[in-house]
Short mmCIF file of C-alpha atoms and ligand atoms in Angstrom, two decimals:
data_model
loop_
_atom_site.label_atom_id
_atom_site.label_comp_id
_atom_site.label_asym_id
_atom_site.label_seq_id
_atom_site.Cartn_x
_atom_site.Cartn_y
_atom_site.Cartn_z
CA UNK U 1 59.91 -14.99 12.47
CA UNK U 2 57.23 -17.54 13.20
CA UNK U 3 55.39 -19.25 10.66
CA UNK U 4 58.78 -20.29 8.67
CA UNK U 5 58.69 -23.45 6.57
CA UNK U 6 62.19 -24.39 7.44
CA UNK U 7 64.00 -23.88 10.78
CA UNK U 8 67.02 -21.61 11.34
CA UNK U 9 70.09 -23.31 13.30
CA UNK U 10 72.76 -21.97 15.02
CA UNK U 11 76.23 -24.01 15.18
CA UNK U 12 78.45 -22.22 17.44
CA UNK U 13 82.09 -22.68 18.90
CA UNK U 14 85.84 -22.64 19.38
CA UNK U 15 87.37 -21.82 16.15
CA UNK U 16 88.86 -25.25 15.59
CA UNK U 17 86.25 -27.40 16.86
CA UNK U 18 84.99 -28.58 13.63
CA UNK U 19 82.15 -25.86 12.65
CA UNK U 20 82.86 -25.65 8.90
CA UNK U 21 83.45 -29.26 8.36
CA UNK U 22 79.81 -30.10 10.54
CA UNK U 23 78.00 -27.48 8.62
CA UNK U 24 79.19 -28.21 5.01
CA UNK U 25 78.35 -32.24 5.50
CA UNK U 26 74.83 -31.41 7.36
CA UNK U 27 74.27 -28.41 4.58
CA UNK U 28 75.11 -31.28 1.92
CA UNK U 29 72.35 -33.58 3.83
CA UNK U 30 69.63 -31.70 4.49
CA UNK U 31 69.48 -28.66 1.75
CA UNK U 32 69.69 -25.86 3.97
CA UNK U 33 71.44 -23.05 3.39
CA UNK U 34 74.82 -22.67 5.33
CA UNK U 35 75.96 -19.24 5.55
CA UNK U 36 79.45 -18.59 6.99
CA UNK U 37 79.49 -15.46 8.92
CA UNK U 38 83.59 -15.06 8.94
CA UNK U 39 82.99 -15.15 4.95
CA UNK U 40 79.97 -13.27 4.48
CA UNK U 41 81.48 -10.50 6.54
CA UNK U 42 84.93 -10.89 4.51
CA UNK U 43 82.89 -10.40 1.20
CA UNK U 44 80.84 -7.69 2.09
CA UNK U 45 82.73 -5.32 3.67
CA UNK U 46 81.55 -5.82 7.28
CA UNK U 47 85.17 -5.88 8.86
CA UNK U 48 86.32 -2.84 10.59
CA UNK U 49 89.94 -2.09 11.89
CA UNK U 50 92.91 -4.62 12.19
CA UNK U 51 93.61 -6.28 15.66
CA UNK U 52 97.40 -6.57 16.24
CA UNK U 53 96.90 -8.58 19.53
CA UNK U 54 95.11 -11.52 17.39
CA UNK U 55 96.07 -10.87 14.13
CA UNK U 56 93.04 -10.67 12.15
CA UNK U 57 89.72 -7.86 11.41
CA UNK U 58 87.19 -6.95 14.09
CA UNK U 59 83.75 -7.81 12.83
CA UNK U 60 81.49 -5.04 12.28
CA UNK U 61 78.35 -6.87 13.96
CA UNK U 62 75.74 -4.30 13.01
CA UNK U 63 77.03 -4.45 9.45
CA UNK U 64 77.18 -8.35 8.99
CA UNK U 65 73.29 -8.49 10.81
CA UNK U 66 71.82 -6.65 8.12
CA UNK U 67 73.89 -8.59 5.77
CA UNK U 68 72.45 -11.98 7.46
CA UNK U 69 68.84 -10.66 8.56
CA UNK U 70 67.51 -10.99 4.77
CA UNK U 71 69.28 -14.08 4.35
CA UNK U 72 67.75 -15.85 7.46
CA UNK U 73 64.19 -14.21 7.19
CA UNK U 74 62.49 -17.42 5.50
CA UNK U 75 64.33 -19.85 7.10
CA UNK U 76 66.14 -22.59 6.31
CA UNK U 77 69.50 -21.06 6.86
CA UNK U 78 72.56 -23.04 9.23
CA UNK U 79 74.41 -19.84 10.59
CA UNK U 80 77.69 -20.78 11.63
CA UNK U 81 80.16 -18.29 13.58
CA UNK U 82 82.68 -18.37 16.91
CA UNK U 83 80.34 -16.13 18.80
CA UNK U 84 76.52 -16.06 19.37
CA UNK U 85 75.64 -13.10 21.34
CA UNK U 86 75.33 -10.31 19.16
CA UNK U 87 72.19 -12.71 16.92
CA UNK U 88 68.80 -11.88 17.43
CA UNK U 89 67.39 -14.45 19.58
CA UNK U 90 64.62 -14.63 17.46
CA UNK U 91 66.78 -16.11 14.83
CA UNK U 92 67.11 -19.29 15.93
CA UNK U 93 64.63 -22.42 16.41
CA UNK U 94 68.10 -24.34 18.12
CA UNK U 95 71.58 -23.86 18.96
CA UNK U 96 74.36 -26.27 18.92
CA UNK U 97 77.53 -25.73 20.11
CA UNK U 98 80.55 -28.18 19.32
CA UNK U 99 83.23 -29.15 21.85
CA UNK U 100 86.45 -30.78 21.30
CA UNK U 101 88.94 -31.97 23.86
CA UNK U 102 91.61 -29.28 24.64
CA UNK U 103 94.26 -31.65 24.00
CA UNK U 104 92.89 -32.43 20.30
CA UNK U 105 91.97 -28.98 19.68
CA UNK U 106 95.68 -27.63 20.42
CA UNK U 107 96.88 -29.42 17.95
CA UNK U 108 93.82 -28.80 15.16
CA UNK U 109 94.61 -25.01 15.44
CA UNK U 110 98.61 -25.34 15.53
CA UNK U 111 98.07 -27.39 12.23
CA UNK U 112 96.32 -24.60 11.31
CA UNK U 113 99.25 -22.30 11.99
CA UNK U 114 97.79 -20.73 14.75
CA UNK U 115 100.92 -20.39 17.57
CA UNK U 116 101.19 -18.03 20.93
CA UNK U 117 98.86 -15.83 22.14
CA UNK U 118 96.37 -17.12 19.60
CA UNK U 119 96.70 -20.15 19.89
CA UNK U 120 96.98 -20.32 23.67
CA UNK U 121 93.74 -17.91 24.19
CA UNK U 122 91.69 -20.02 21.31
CA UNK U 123 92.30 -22.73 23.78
CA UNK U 124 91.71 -21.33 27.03
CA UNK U 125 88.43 -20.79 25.49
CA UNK U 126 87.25 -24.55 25.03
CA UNK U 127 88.61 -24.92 28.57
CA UNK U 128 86.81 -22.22 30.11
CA UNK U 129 83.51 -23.38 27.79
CA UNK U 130 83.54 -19.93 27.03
CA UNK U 131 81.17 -20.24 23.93
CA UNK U 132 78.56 -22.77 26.14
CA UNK U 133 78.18 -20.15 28.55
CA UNK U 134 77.63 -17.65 25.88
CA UNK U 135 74.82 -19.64 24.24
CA UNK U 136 73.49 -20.21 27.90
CA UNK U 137 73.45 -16.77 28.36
CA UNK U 138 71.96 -15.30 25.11
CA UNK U 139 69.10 -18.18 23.78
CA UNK U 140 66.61 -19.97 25.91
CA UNK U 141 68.15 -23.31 27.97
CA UNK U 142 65.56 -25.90 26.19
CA UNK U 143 67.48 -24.56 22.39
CA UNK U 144 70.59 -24.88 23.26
CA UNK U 145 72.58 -28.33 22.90
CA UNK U 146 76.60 -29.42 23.48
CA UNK U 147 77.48 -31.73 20.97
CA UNK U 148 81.11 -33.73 20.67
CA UNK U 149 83.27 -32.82 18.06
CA UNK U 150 86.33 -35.19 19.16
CA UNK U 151 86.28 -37.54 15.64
CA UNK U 152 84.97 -37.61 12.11
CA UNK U 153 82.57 -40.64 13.61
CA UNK U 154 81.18 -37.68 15.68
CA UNK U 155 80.71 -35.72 12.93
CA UNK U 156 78.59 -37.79 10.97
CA UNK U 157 76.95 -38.78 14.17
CA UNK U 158 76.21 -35.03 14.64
CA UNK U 159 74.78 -34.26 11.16
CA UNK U 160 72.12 -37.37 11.33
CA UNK U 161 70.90 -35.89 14.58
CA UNK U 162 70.40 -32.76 13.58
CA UNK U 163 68.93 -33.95 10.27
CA UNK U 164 66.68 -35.66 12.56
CA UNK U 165 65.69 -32.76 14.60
CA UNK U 166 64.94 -31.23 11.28
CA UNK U 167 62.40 -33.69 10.33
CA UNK U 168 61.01 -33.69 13.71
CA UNK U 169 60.36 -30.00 13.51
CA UNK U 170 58.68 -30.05 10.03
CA UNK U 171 56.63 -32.92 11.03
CA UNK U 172 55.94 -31.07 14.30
CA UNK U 173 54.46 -28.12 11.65
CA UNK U 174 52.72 -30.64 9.62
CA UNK U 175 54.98 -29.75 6.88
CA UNK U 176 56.16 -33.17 6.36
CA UNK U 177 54.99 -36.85 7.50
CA UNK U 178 56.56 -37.67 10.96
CA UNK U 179 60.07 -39.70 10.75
CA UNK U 180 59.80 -43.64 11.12
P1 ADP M 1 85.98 -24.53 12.69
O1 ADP M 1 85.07 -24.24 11.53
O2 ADP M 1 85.23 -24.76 13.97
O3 ADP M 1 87.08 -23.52 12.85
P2 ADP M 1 86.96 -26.69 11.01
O4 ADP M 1 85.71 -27.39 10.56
O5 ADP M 1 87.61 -25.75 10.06
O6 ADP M 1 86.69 -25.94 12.40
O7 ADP M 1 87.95 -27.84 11.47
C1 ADP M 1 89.30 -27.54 11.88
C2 ADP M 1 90.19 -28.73 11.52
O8 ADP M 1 89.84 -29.83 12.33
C3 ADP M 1 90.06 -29.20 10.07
O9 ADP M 1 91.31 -29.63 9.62
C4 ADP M 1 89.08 -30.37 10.15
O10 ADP M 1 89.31 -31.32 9.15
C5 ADP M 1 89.40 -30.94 11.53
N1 ADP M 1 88.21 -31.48 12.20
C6 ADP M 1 87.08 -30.81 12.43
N2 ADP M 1 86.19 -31.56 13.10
C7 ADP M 1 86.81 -32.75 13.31
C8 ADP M 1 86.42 -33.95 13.97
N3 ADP M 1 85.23 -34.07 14.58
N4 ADP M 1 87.30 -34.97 14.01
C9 ADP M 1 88.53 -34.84 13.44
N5 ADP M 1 88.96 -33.72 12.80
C10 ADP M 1 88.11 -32.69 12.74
#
């Protein structure tokens, strides 16, 4: 996918840590395109059987990448999903993954009606940095980046530095003047 006018960016995590609400505000300030795996896959059929143990539809990965792959081809897209390793590498000019204290994040996903096994293993997750490692493991060290997602401060925090690396990387391509 070289030679895109836009950059394609990865936000990864613990369901919970504040994916959806990063991606909508940095979708809203810098015009990319934010596609939602969970929903795409929802909407288009790319769910297979029901898992009793966590109470929701395994995702049919081969089904929701050629569902993504067209959508992603020019660029431009923020992909956001709690897993990374089953994305074509080639995807992806950078990688964040969003971490919120354990503590914080218990009480996000209870809120959220999560309880027991769920709830417990969503957590042992962030502890474990179970998603870092996974990023570590599947994209090249120098894309991939741990960002704080503790506080709406850190939020908007987030979004401007991303919409910064954005600008860098078009100004990088000569496809816009370099940031002042
Ligand atoms: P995810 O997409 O990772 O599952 P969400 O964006 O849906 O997470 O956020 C889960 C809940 O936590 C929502 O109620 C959201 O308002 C809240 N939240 C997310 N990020 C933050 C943050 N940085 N500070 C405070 N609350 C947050």
């Amino acid at each position: 996918m070289a030679g895109r006018s836009l950059p394609n960016i990865l936000v990864t995590g613990t369901p919970g840590v504040g994916k959806s609400t990063t991606c909508q505000q940095l979708a809203d300030a810098s015009g990319l395109n934010w596609l939602n795996v969970g929903d795409i896959a929802e909407q288009n059929d790319c769910l297979d059987e029901f898992d009793e143990r966590y109470g929701c539809r395994i995702l049919n990965e081969d089904k929701v990448l050629d569902e993504l792959e067209p959508r992603v081809a020019g660029g431009g897209a923020i992909v956001e999903y709690h897993g990374c390793d089953f994305f074509p590498e080639r995807w992806f000019d950078i990688v964040f993954v969003l971490r919120t204290d354990n503590k914080l994040l218990y009480d996000r996903l209870a809120k959220r009606g999560y309880s027991g096994k769920k709830l417990e293993d969503n957590v042992q997750c962030e502890i474990f940095q179970t998603l870092l490692d996974e990023a570590r493991d599947s994209y090249p060290a120098d894309i991939v980046h741990e960002l704080s997602s503790n506080t709406p401060d850190q939020v908007e925090e987030n979004v401007e530095r991303i919409c910064q690396w954005i600008a860098a990387w078009k100004a990088d391509r000569g496809l816009a003047p370099a940031p002042a």
